Tab-separated table of C-alpha atoms in Angstrom:
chain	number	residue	atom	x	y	z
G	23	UNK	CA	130.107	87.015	97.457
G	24	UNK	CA	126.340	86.716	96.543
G	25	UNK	CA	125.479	86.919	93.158
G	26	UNK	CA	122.068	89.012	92.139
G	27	UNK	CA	120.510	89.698	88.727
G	28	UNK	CA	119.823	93.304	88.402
G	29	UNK	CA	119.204	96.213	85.691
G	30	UNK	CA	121.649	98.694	85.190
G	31	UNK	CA	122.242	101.914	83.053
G	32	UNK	CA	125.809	102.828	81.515
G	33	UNK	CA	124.997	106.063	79.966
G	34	UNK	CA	122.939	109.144	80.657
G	35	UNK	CA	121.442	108.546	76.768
G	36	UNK	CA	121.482	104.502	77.540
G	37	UNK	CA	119.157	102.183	77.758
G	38	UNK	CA	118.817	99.679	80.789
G	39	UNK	CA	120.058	96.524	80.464
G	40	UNK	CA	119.859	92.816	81.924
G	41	UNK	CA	123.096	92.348	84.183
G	42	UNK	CA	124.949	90.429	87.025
G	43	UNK	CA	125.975	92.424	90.083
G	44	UNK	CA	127.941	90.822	92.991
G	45	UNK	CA	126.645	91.533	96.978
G	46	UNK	CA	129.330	91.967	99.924
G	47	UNK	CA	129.654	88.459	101.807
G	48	UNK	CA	127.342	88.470	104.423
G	49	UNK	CA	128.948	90.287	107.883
G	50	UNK	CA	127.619	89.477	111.324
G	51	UNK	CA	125.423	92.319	111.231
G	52	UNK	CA	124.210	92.247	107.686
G	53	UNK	CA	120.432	90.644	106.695
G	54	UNK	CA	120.418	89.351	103.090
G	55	UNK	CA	117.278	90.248	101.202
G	56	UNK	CA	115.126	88.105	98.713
G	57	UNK	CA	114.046	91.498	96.870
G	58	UNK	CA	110.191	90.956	95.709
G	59	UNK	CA	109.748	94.892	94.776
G	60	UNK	CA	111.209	97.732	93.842
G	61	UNK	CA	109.409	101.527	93.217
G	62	UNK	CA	110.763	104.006	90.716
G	63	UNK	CA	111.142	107.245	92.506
G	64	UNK	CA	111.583	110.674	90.269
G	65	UNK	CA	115.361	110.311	91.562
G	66	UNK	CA	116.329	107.544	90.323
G	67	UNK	CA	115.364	108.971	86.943
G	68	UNK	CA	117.596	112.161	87.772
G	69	UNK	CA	120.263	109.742	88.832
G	70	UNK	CA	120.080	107.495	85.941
G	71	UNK	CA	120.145	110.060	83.206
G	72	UNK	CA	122.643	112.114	85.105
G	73	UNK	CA	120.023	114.991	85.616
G	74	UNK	CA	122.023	115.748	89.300
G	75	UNK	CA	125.308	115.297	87.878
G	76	UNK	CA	128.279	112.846	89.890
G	77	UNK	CA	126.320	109.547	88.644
G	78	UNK	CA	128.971	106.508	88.500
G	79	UNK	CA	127.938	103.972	85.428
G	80	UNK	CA	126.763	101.503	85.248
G	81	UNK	CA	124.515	102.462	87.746
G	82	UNK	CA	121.426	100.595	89.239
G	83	UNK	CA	118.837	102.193	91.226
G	84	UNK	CA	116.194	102.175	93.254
G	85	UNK	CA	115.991	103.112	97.028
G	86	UNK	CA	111.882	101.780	97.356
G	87	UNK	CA	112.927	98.358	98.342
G	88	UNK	CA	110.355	95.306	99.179
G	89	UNK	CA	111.097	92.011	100.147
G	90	UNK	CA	111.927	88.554	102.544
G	91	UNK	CA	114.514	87.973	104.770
G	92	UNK	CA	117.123	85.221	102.923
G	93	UNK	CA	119.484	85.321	105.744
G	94	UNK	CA	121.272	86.927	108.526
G	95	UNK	CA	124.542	87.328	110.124
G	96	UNK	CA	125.867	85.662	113.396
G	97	UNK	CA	125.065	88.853	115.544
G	98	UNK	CA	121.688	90.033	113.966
G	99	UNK	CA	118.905	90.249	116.622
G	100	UNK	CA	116.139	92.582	114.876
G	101	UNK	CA	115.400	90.376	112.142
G	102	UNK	CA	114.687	86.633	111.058
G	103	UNK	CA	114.454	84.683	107.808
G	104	UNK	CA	111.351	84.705	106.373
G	105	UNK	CA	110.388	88.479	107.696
G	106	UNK	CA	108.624	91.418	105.610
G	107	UNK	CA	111.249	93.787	105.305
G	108	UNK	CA	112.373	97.209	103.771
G	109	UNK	CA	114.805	99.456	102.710
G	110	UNK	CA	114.640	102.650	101.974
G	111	UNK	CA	117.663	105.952	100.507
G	112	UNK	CA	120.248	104.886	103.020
G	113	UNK	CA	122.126	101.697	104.051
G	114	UNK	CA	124.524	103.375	106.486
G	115	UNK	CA	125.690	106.016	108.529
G	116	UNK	CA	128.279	107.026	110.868
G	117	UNK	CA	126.418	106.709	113.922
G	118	UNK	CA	128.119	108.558	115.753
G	119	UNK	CA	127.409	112.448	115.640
G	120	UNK	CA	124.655	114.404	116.942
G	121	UNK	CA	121.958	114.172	113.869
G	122	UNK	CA	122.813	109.809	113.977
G	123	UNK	CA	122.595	109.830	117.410
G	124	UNK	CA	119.046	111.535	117.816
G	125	UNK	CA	117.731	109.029	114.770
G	126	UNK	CA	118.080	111.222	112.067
G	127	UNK	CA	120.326	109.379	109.966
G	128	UNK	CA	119.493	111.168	106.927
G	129	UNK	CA	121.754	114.443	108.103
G	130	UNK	CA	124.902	112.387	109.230
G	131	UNK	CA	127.292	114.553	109.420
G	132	UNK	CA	130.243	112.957	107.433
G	133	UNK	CA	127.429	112.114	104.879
G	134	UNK	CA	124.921	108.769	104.648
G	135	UNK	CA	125.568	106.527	102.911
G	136	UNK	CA	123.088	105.778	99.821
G	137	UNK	CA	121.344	103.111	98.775
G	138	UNK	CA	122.366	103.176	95.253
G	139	UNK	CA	124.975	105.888	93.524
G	140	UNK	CA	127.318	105.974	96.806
G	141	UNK	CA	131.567	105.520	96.564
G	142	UNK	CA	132.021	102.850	99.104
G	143	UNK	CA	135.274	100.895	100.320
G	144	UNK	CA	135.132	97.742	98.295
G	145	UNK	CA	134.299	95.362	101.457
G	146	UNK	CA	130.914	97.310	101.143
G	147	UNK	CA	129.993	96.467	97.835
G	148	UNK	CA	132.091	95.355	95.266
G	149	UNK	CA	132.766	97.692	92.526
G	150	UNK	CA	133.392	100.616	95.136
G	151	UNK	CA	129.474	101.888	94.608
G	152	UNK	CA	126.195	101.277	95.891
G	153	UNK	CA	123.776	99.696	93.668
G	154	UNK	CA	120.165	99.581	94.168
G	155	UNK	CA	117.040	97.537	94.456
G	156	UNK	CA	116.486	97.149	90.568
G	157	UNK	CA	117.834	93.914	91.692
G	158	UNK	CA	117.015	90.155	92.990
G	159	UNK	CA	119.189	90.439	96.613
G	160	UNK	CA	120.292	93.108	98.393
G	161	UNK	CA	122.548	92.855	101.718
G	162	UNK	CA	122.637	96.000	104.403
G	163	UNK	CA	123.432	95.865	107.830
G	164	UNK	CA	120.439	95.336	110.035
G	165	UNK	CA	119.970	98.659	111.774
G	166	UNK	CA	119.275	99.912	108.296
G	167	UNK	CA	116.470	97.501	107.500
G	168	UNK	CA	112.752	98.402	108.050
G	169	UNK	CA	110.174	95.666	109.156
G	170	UNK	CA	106.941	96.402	107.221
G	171	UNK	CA	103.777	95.278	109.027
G	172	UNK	CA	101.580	92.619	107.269
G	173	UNK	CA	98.767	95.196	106.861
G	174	UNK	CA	100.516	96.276	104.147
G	175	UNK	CA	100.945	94.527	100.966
G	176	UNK	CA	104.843	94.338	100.033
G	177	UNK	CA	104.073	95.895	96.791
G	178	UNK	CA	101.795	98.942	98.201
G	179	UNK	CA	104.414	98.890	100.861
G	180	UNK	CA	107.811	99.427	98.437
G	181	UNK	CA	106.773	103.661	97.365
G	182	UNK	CA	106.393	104.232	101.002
G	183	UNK	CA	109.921	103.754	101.670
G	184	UNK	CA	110.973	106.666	100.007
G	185	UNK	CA	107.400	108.918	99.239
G	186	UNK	CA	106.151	107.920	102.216
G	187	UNK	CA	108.564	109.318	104.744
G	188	UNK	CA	109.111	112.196	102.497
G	189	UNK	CA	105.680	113.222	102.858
G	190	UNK	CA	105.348	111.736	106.765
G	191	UNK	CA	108.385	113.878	107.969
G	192	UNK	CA	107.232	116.922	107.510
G	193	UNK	CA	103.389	116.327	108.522
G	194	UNK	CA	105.254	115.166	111.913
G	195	UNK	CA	107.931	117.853	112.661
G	196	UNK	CA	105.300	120.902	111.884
G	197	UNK	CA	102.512	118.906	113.822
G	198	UNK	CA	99.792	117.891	111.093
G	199	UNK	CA	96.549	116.785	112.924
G	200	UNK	CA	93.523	117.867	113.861
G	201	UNK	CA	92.658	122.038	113.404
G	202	UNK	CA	95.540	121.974	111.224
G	203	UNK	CA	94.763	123.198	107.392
G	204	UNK	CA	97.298	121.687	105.330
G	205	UNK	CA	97.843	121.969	101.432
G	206	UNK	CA	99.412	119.028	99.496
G	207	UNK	CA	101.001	121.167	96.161
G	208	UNK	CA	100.795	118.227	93.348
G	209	UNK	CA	98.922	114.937	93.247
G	210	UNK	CA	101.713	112.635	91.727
G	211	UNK	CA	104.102	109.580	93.786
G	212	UNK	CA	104.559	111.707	96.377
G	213	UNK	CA	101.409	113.768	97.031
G	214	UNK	CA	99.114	111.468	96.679
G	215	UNK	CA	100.622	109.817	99.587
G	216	UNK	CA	100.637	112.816	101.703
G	217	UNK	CA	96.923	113.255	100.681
G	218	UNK	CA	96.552	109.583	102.213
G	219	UNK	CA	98.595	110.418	105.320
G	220	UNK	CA	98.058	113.967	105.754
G	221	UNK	CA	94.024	113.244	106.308
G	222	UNK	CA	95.125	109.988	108.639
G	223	UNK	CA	96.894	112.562	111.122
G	224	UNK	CA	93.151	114.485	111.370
G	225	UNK	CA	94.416	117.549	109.428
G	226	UNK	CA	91.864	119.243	106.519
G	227	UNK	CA	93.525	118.710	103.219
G	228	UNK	CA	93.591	120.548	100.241
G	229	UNK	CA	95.277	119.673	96.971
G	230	UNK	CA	96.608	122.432	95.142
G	231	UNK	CA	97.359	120.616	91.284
G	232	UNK	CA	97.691	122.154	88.034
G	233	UNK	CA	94.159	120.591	86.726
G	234	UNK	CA	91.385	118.911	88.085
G	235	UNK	CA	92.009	115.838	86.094
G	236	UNK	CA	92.788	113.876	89.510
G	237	UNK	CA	90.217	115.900	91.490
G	238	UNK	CA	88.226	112.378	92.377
G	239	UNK	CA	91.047	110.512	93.399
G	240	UNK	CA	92.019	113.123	95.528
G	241	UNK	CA	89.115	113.287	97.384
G	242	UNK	CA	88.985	110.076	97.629
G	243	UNK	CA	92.259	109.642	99.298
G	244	UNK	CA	90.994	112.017	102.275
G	245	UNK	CA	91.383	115.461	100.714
G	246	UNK	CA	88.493	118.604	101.960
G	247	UNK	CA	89.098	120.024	99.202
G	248	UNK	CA	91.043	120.133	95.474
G	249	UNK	CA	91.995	123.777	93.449
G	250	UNK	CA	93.631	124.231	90.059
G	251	UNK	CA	96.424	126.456	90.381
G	252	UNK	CA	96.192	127.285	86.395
G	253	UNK	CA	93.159	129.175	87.786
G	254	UNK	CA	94.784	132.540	89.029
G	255	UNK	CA	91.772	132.644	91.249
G	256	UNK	CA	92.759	130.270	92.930
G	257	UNK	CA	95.559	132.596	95.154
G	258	UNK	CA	92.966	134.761	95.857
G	259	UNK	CA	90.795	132.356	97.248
G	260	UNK	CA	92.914	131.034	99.476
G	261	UNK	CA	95.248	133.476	100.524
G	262	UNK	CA	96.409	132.975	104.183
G	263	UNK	CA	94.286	129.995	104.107
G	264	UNK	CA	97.049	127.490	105.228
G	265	UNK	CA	99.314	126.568	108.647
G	266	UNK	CA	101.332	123.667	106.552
G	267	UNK	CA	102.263	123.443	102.633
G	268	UNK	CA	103.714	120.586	101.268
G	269	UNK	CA	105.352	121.068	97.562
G	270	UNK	CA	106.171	117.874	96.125
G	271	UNK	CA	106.599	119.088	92.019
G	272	UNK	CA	109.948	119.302	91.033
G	273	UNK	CA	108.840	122.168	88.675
G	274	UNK	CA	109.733	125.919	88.740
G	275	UNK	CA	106.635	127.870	90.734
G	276	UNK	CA	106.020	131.000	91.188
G	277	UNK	CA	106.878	130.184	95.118
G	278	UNK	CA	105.887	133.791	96.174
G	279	UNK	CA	102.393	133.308	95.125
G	280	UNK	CA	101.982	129.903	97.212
G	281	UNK	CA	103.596	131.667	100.176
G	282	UNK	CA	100.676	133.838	100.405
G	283	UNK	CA	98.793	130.861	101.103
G	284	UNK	CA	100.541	130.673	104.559
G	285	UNK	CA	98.422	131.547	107.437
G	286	UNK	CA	100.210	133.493	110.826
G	287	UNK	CA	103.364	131.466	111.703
G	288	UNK	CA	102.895	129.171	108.234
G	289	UNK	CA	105.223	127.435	106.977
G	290	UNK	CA	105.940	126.110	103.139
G	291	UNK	CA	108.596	122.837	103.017
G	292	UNK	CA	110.068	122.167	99.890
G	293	UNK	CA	110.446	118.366	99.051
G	294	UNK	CA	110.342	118.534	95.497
G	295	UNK	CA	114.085	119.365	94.086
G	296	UNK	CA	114.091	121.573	90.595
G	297	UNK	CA	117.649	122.536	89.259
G	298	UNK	CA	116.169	125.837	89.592
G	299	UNK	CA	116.983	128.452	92.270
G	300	UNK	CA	114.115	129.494	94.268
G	301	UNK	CA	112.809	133.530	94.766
G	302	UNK	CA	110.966	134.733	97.674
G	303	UNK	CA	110.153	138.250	98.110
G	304	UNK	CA	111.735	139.232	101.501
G	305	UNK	CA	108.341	140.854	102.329
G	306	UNK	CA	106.446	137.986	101.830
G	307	UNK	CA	108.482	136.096	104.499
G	308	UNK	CA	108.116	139.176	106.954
G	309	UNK	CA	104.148	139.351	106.409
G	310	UNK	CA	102.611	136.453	108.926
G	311	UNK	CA	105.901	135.711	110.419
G	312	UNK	CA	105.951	132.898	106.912
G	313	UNK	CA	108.678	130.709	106.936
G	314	UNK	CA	110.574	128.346	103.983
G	315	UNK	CA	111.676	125.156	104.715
G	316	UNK	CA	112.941	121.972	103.174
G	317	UNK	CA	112.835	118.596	104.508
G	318	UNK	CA	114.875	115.013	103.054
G	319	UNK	CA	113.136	111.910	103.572
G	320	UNK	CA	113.510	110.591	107.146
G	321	UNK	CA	115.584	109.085	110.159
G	322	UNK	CA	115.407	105.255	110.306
G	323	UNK	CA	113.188	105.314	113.665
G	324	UNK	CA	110.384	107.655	111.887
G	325	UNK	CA	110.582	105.435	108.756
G	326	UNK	CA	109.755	102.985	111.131
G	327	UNK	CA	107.205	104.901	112.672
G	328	UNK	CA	105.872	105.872	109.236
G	329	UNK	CA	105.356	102.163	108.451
G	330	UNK	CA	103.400	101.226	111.366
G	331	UNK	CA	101.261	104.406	111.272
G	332	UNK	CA	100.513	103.656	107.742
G	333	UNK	CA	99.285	99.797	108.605
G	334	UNK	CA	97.401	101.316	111.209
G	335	UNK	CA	95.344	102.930	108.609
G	336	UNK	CA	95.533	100.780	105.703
G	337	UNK	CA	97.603	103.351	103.701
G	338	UNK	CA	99.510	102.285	100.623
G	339	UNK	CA	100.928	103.408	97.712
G	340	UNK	CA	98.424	103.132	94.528
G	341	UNK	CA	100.921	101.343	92.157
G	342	UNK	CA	100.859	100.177	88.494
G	343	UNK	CA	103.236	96.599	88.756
G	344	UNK	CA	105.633	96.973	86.158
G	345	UNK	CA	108.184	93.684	84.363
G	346	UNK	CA	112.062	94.906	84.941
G	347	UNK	CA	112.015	95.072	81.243
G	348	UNK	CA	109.661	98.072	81.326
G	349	UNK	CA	111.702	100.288	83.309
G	350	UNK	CA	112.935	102.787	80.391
G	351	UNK	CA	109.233	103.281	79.231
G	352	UNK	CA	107.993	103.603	82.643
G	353	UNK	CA	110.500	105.925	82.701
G	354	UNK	CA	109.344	107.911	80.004
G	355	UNK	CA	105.963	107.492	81.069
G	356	UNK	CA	106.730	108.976	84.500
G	357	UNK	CA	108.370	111.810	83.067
G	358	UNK	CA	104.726	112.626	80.850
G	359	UNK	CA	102.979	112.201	83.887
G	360	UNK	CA	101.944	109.156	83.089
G	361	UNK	CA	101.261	106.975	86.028
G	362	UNK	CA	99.100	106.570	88.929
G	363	UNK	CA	100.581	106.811	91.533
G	364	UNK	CA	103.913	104.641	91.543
G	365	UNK	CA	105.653	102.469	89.483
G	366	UNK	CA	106.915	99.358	91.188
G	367	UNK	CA	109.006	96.320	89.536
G	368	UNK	CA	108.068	92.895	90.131
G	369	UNK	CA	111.330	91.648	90.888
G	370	UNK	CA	110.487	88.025	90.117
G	371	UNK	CA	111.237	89.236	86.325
G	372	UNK	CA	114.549	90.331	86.615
């Protein structure tokens, strides 16, 4: 077994704490991973203080993985010691049925398997549960492992593994690009990369926040244009504006009023994921042909995809490098909306 320091949380109300966690032996398909950074995604905050319900304590998160290749097995051939790799929600799959086989690993049909918060068979990981990158090593079998280009800088490169592909998805399957208008609904670790990406594919962005407060960094990231939604005018400006809205918040809208935004044949994907049922007025789906979607992160192929796109443009996350023993106040600070963009843990201080 390989031994790793990681942080861990035992409680819903807890704290996290300092703590040893022991790695599967490495398998001939496996790739050991020096872990250099790890982002804090909104989930692992749900999954940490129970917020989804079904968390196993202790629990360590963290599905935004960073890092160097430490070692492989006998039978790897995609990767080598010393590469720039990452991981991202899942470390396995079935493989076998129809969603695996077309590359969209994230809809296996007997379930993926998660980086972190998973009930494994004990050969997986030891303790019967996957636990995440708020760690120094990680091992996962190689077809699971992303390279990440050198354009981008590991720790710019950690949020993209989950926000990134969350947002890069959806701009792919409903054809973001050029004539397109799309609308990015919040400007937080998700949206801002969509912003980023959104404008890379040639589409005209807007951002549709609750303030103007990041108006100039939206611009800045490639958005046309930036609206406050507490301004009521707002809906009435734009109505039928859009082809493509994106709503990362994980807050309660008022959906039917941003599904008048759709344009003919528009469609609104829901990434963010409230505890909240959503309410859409049959009519407003019927008006414009509108449709309601929702879309979960990516296959591995399109993460890879996502990764090489975003070199290609010199897209990364904008981070704030957190120690490991920051993690409940970036916590709390992430809940006040206090960070731009991303927090990411240097995994050196673990």
């Amino acid at each position: 077994m390989t031994t790793a320091a990681a942080y861990a949380i035992s409680a819903p109300d807890g704290r996290f704490a300092k703590t040893t966690i022991e790695r599967r032996e490495l398998g001939a398909h496996d790739v050991l991973i020096d872990i250099k950074y790890a982002g804090i995604c909104h989930s692992d905050i749900h999954t940490a203080r129970d917020e989804w319900h079904g968390t196993t304590y202790p629990c360590v998160p963290g599905h935004e993985i960073a890092g160097i290749v430490a070692a492989v097995g006998s039978a790897v051939t995609k990767h080598r010691v010393g590469d720039r790799v990452g991981v991202g929600c899942m470390v396995d799959s079935c493989g076998e049925c129809e969603p695996c086989l077309a590359g969209e690993q994230q809809y296996c049909n007997r379930g993926a398997t998660m980086t972190y918060n998973t009930r494994v068979p004990e050969e997986f990981q030891p303790g019967g549960v996957t636990y995440g990158g708020y760690s120094t090593q990680v091992v996962v079998t190689e077809n699971f492992v992303l390279s990440i280009p050198e354009g981008i800088p590991l720790e710019q490169a950690a949020p993209l593994l989950c926000a990134g592909i969350t947002l890069y998805s959806p701009l792919r399957h409903w054809n973001a690009g050029p004539g397109k208008q799309v609308a990015i609904i919040g400007m937080g670790g998700l949206g801002h990369v969509g912003v980023k990406i959104a404008a890379a594919m040639g589409a005209e962005v807007t951002v549709l926040s609750s303030s103007l407060s990041k108006q100039e960094d939206g611009l800045r990231f490639g958005a046309r244009h930036y609206y406050a939604t507490k301004d009521r005018q707002t809906f009435k400006d734009l109505r039928g504006r859009f082809d493509l809205i994106l709503n990362t918040v994980s807050a309660e809208l008022p959906i039917d009023d941003y599904m008048k935004l759709l344009n003919l044949d528009g469609t609104l994907v829901i990434l963010g994921l409230p505890d909240n049922k959503l309410s859409v007025a049959p009519f407003t789906l019927a008006n414009y042909r509108r449709s309601l979607a929702g879309s979960m992160i990516g296959g591995i192929p399109q993460t890879q995809e996502m990764l090489n796109f975003c070199a290609q443009h010199n897209i990364g996350a904008e981070i704030e490098l957190i120690s490991a023993d920051r993690i409940d106040e970036a916590y709390e600070r992430a809940n006040a909306s206090d960070v731009r963009y991303r927090f990411v843990i240097d995994a050196a201080t673990m």
